[in-house]
Amino acid sequence: MSKKLITALLSLTILLFSGICTYAVQEVHGAFFYRELVVNGVRVSNYNLQSPLFIYNNTTYLPVSQELSALTGVEATADWNTRTLTLVKKEATATQAGQAYEVNSGSSLKPIVVPDMKVEVKAHSGAEEVLNIGMLPVLSANGAIYLPLQVFKESKVLAWDYHYDSNFGLAISTKAQVKAASYYNEVEARYNRGLVTYMKTHNKALSDQDAQKMVFAFKRASRNYGINELMLIAIAKRESNFHPEVVSSGGAVGLMQIMPKTAANFGVTTWQLKEPEISINIAASMLANGLKSYNGDTIKSLSAYAYGSGRVNRGNYSTAHATNVLKLQGGINQYLSNNGYK
């Protein structure tokens, strides 16, 4: 990235706050975008972005940030004297975006409204326009300015295309003549839809959105800890039947039935254990540690998860829990196959 561009983007971040502070600050709630994100065919993890995408007022907001600039082909500069944000259209050249590791936890954001901001677009061809933001506000969070995704599509100069599916995520094309739907993965969406249906079959109180969020949390934990997501889902089925707030008579809490004492070792409170993603991540970490301790022995790892490593180390444990989980895992896989989800 050119020195000139870096300087401009740093200036945008620094000047952002001085420009906003002349107005009364209005804070809103931005829900983290946890689904898949594909930009010009490149899979981007929202967890790996310093300025992640979020949802506000049922609208996806995209940062005009350095992280995504080379991938989307849009560079941004701000003139706070005239309160003008200028987007310059260039060629999208990057094949990756964000860090190689997670830099945010997926928590909700608290963006602030940037009032009275005019947004203009320019291209090297000489074409230019002023974007019609309508009733949707320009927002700011984590030092970046955010715009509603739809304005990039409605722009005659940018003319982006995007395709959204709740069981997959968001695909964006900034390239002319390339449909965003071409980056959509129907096989993956169908597989995810099958997992959602399976979970809702066993917990009819689950909404589609809650079940989908669980599916993406299971898949994220699978990638991060190297544990098969179907094994994690099988544990959730056995332990809580997909009820994230259940507390057992023995005191185990949440989707994966973690004991509060165990959670404390991860810096997690009993109340936080009722958050599905937190519960899933602790369970995946425990299983990964078990596999490492027992040289890849799945039965011992699952048994240590259920009874504690002390009993497994002493040989004083039953393999019934592990056998049941593996049977459930096979059953989930069979369910997906029998019902056309894979």
XYZ file of C-alpha atoms in Angstrom:
342
model
C 0.000 0.000 0.000
C 1.396 3.414 -0.929
C 2.791 5.780 1.676
C 0.370 8.432 0.443
C -2.637 6.165 1.015
C -1.496 5.166 4.501
C -1.040 8.822 5.424
C -4.505 9.663 4.127
C -6.131 6.815 6.032
C -4.338 7.699 9.254
C -5.441 11.283 8.826
C -9.016 10.071 8.349
C -8.879 8.210 11.665
C -7.267 11.075 13.591
C -9.552 13.740 12.197
C -12.657 11.638 12.654
C -13.014 12.353 16.339
C -12.207 16.051 16.159
C -14.858 16.381 13.460
C -17.504 14.522 15.413
C -16.821 16.185 18.746
C -18.240 19.492 17.543
C -21.657 17.771 17.588
C -23.598 16.042 20.345
C -22.589 12.376 20.373
C -25.386 9.917 19.588
C -24.457 6.300 20.290
C -26.330 3.383 18.697
C -26.122 -0.417 18.927
C -24.332 -2.411 16.250
C -24.776 -6.201 16.258
C -21.659 -8.073 15.144
C -21.961 -9.746 11.725
C -21.130 -13.373 12.589
C -21.931 -15.068 9.285
C -19.542 -15.763 6.395
C -18.172 -12.849 4.388
C -16.838 -13.198 0.836
C -15.521 -10.178 -1.071
C -14.609 -10.659 -4.736
C -14.213 -14.370 -4.095
C -11.965 -13.876 -1.049
C -13.199 -15.357 2.232
C -12.807 -12.745 4.979
C -13.202 -13.472 8.682
C -15.037 -10.627 10.365
C -13.273 -11.664 13.581
C -9.944 -10.813 11.923
C -10.895 -7.214 11.177
C -10.034 -4.341 13.492
C -13.145 -2.614 12.143
C -15.650 -5.442 11.624
C -18.963 -5.315 9.805
C -22.054 -4.908 11.963
C -25.829 -4.704 11.697
C -27.707 -1.565 12.673
C -31.420 -1.042 12.123
C -31.597 -4.266 10.052
C -28.927 -2.883 7.723
C -25.392 -4.162 7.192
C -22.754 -1.492 7.721
C -19.380 -1.723 5.984
C -16.243 0.171 7.084
C -14.388 2.289 4.540
C -11.140 1.189 6.136
C -7.534 0.488 5.249
C -8.127 -3.202 5.979
C -10.655 -3.583 3.167
C -9.447 -0.860 0.796
C -7.277 -2.978 -1.500
C -9.872 -5.759 -1.519
C -12.850 -3.562 -2.398
C -10.981 -1.017 -4.502
C -12.340 1.940 -2.512
C -10.151 4.498 -0.727
C -11.579 7.113 1.621
C -10.557 10.601 2.714
C -12.475 13.057 4.872
C -12.581 16.849 4.803
C -13.996 17.928 8.150
C -14.142 21.589 7.191
C -16.734 20.799 4.538
C -17.880 17.573 6.265
C -17.313 15.596 3.089
C -16.278 11.958 2.835
C -14.736 11.212 -0.555
C -14.595 7.657 -1.860
C -12.196 7.047 -4.734
C -12.824 4.022 -6.922
C -9.710 2.065 -7.879
C -8.970 -1.452 -9.011
C -9.484 -4.162 -6.402
C -6.143 -5.978 -6.215
C -5.856 -7.748 -2.835
C -6.343 -11.468 -2.313
C -6.765 -11.242 1.460
C -7.909 -8.814 4.130
C -7.543 -8.388 7.853
C -5.115 -10.147 10.149
C -4.089 -13.795 10.028
C -5.583 -14.220 13.491
C -8.620 -13.032 15.431
C -8.395 -9.456 16.688
C -11.926 -9.044 18.036
C -14.219 -11.250 20.105
C -17.381 -10.726 18.090
C -18.945 -8.468 20.700
C -21.585 -5.929 19.778
C -20.253 -2.509 18.809
C -21.315 0.929 19.994
C -20.966 3.112 16.898
C -21.767 6.799 16.973
C -23.697 8.796 14.416
C -21.647 11.114 12.181
C -24.107 13.933 11.441
C -24.301 16.129 8.355
C -21.748 14.131 6.375
C -21.873 14.370 2.592
C -20.511 11.318 0.768
C -19.158 11.708 -2.751
C -17.651 9.148 -5.095
C -15.007 9.695 -7.733
C -13.401 7.430 -10.310
C -10.218 7.785 -12.361
C -12.419 7.882 -15.439
C -13.691 11.251 -14.241
C -17.102 9.991 -13.201
C -18.374 11.308 -9.892
C -21.553 11.531 -7.844
C -22.927 12.392 -4.433
C -24.369 9.336 -2.692
C -27.930 9.388 -1.442
C -27.691 7.988 2.082
C -31.390 8.566 2.676
C -32.596 8.099 6.245
C -29.703 5.808 7.179
C -26.946 7.575 9.134
C -23.224 7.580 8.522
C -21.669 5.850 11.546
C -18.255 5.608 13.178
C -16.680 2.867 15.297
C -13.126 1.798 16.118
C -11.701 4.794 14.281
C -13.394 3.949 10.982
C -16.326 5.485 9.138
C -19.125 3.066 8.249
C -21.660 3.297 5.447
C -24.780 1.199 4.753
C -23.886 -1.581 2.318
C -26.804 -0.779 0.046
C -25.417 2.655 -0.898
C -22.441 0.949 -2.560
C -24.876 -0.988 -4.728
C -27.072 2.020 -5.492
C -24.049 4.118 -6.479
C -23.806 4.512 -10.255
C -20.037 4.931 -10.042
C -19.309 2.008 -7.708
C -22.214 -0.252 -8.769
C -21.417 -3.065 -6.353
C -23.486 -6.218 -6.204
C -24.173 -8.307 -3.117
C -25.978 -11.539 -2.280
C -27.170 -12.499 1.203
C -28.330 -15.834 2.568
C -28.972 -16.261 6.299
C -27.574 -19.812 6.275
C -24.386 -18.728 4.510
C -23.657 -15.054 4.856
C -22.789 -12.146 2.620
C -21.099 -12.223 -0.781
C -19.954 -8.934 -2.310
C -18.728 -8.209 -5.816
C -17.151 -4.843 -6.583
C -16.253 -5.945 -10.094
C -18.351 -5.016 -13.111
C -20.102 -7.925 -14.815
C -19.398 -10.274 -11.880
C -22.503 -11.222 -9.916
C -22.086 -11.564 -6.170
C -24.190 -14.737 -6.288
C -21.305 -16.412 -8.122
C -19.384 -16.299 -4.821
C -22.261 -17.840 -2.859
C -21.716 -21.454 -1.734
C -25.001 -23.349 -1.982
C -23.470 -26.595 -0.663
C -22.270 -24.845 2.486
C -25.584 -23.035 2.953
C -27.525 -26.294 2.601
C -25.273 -28.023 5.141
C -25.753 -25.171 7.621
C -29.504 -25.224 7.002
C -29.512 -28.923 7.864
C -27.783 -28.283 11.176
C -30.272 -25.520 11.982
C -33.180 -27.848 11.219
C -31.657 -30.621 13.326
C -31.262 -28.364 16.354
C -34.755 -26.926 16.012
C -36.160 -30.458 15.828
C -34.837 -31.093 19.339
C -35.507 -27.633 20.766
C -38.634 -26.248 19.175
C -38.256 -22.983 21.112
C -35.144 -22.075 19.105
C -35.643 -19.357 16.505
C -33.986 -19.651 13.113
C -31.662 -16.789 14.012
C -30.585 -18.295 17.343
C -30.001 -21.692 15.743
C -28.031 -20.126 12.889
C -25.883 -18.206 15.343
C -25.119 -21.463 17.141
C -24.166 -23.171 13.879
C -21.684 -20.435 12.991
C -20.305 -20.545 16.552
C -19.785 -24.311 16.306
C -18.003 -23.910 12.966
C -15.807 -21.088 14.240
C -14.785 -23.162 17.284
C -14.080 -26.085 14.974
C -11.681 -23.955 12.911
C -9.998 -22.413 15.941
C -9.531 -25.562 18.010
C -9.434 -28.340 15.426
C -12.509 -30.138 16.773
C -15.111 -31.522 14.361
C -18.204 -29.293 14.582
C -20.478 -32.336 14.490
C -18.781 -33.650 17.628
C -19.385 -30.322 19.355
C -23.012 -30.345 18.223
C -23.385 -33.926 19.454
C -22.129 -32.869 22.893
C -24.630 -29.998 22.958
C -27.402 -32.428 21.998
C -26.479 -34.839 24.768
C -25.778 -32.258 27.447
C -28.554 -29.693 27.011
C -30.674 -30.668 24.005
C -29.728 -27.226 22.620
C -31.100 -25.231 25.569
C -28.466 -22.532 26.211
C -29.725 -21.411 29.636
C -30.335 -24.776 31.277
C -28.737 -25.515 34.664
C -28.403 -29.140 35.756
C -29.121 -30.462 39.247
C -25.358 -30.830 39.636
C -24.748 -27.176 38.796
C -23.493 -27.508 35.220
C -24.557 -24.515 33.139
C -25.472 -23.747 29.566
C -25.415 -25.289 26.128
C -22.333 -27.445 26.737
C -23.013 -27.944 30.491
C -19.816 -26.421 31.854
C -19.238 -26.312 35.607
C -18.785 -22.764 36.982
C -15.503 -23.804 38.623
C -14.175 -24.879 35.235
C -15.436 -21.693 33.605
C -13.608 -19.614 36.220
C -10.330 -21.039 34.907
C -11.198 -19.367 31.587
C -12.143 -16.089 33.251
C -15.832 -16.721 32.574
C -18.678 -16.135 35.025
C -21.628 -18.433 35.608
C -23.917 -15.938 33.889
C -21.652 -15.798 30.823
C -21.893 -19.576 30.475
C -25.447 -19.054 29.259
C -24.034 -17.376 26.148
C -23.851 -20.184 23.531
C -20.652 -18.973 21.863
C -18.782 -18.723 25.166
C -19.952 -22.179 26.223
C -18.977 -23.667 22.856
C -15.502 -22.119 22.910
C -14.759 -23.427 26.405
C -15.918 -26.905 25.419
C -13.808 -26.877 22.252
C -10.764 -25.694 24.198
C -11.231 -28.456 26.777
C -11.511 -31.099 24.069
C -8.464 -29.766 22.231
C -6.444 -29.868 25.450
C -7.690 -33.384 26.092
C -6.648 -34.597 22.657
C -3.209 -33.079 23.209
C -2.858 -34.639 26.660
C -4.030 -38.078 25.530
C -2.139 -38.219 22.235
C -5.223 -37.824 20.069
C -7.333 -40.365 21.963
C -10.908 -39.183 21.342
C -12.470 -41.533 23.907
C -10.211 -40.290 26.689
C -10.657 -36.662 25.667
C -14.454 -36.948 25.701
C -14.330 -38.841 28.994
C -12.137 -36.158 30.574
C -14.665 -33.582 29.399
C -17.456 -35.468 31.174
C -15.722 -36.765 34.303
C -12.541 -34.717 34.658
C -8.968 -35.513 33.710
C -8.204 -36.793 37.218
C -10.530 -39.773 36.870
C -9.271 -40.503 33.372
C -5.650 -40.373 34.539
C -6.475 -42.808 37.348
C -8.350 -45.082 34.956
C -11.479 -44.686 37.074
C -13.980 -43.675 34.404
C -16.677 -45.017 32.103
C -16.505 -44.738 28.320
C -20.312 -44.548 28.091
C -20.395 -40.760 27.647
C -17.781 -40.807 24.893
C -19.479 -43.680 23.105
C -22.823 -41.904 23.266
C -21.373 -38.655 21.870
C -19.709 -40.466 18.972
C -22.958 -42.298 18.246
C -24.832 -38.990 18.218
C -22.186 -37.494 15.939
C -22.721 -40.329 13.480
C -26.477 -39.855 13.790
C -26.239 -36.151 12.942
C -24.134 -36.961 9.909
C -26.697 -39.557 8.832
C -29.538 -37.068 9.372
C -27.848 -34.588 7.049
C -27.340 -37.241 4.379
C -30.824 -38.743 4.638
C -32.504 -35.349 4.328
C -30.474 -34.033 1.414
C -28.361 -31.554 3.352
C -25.049 -33.032 2.239
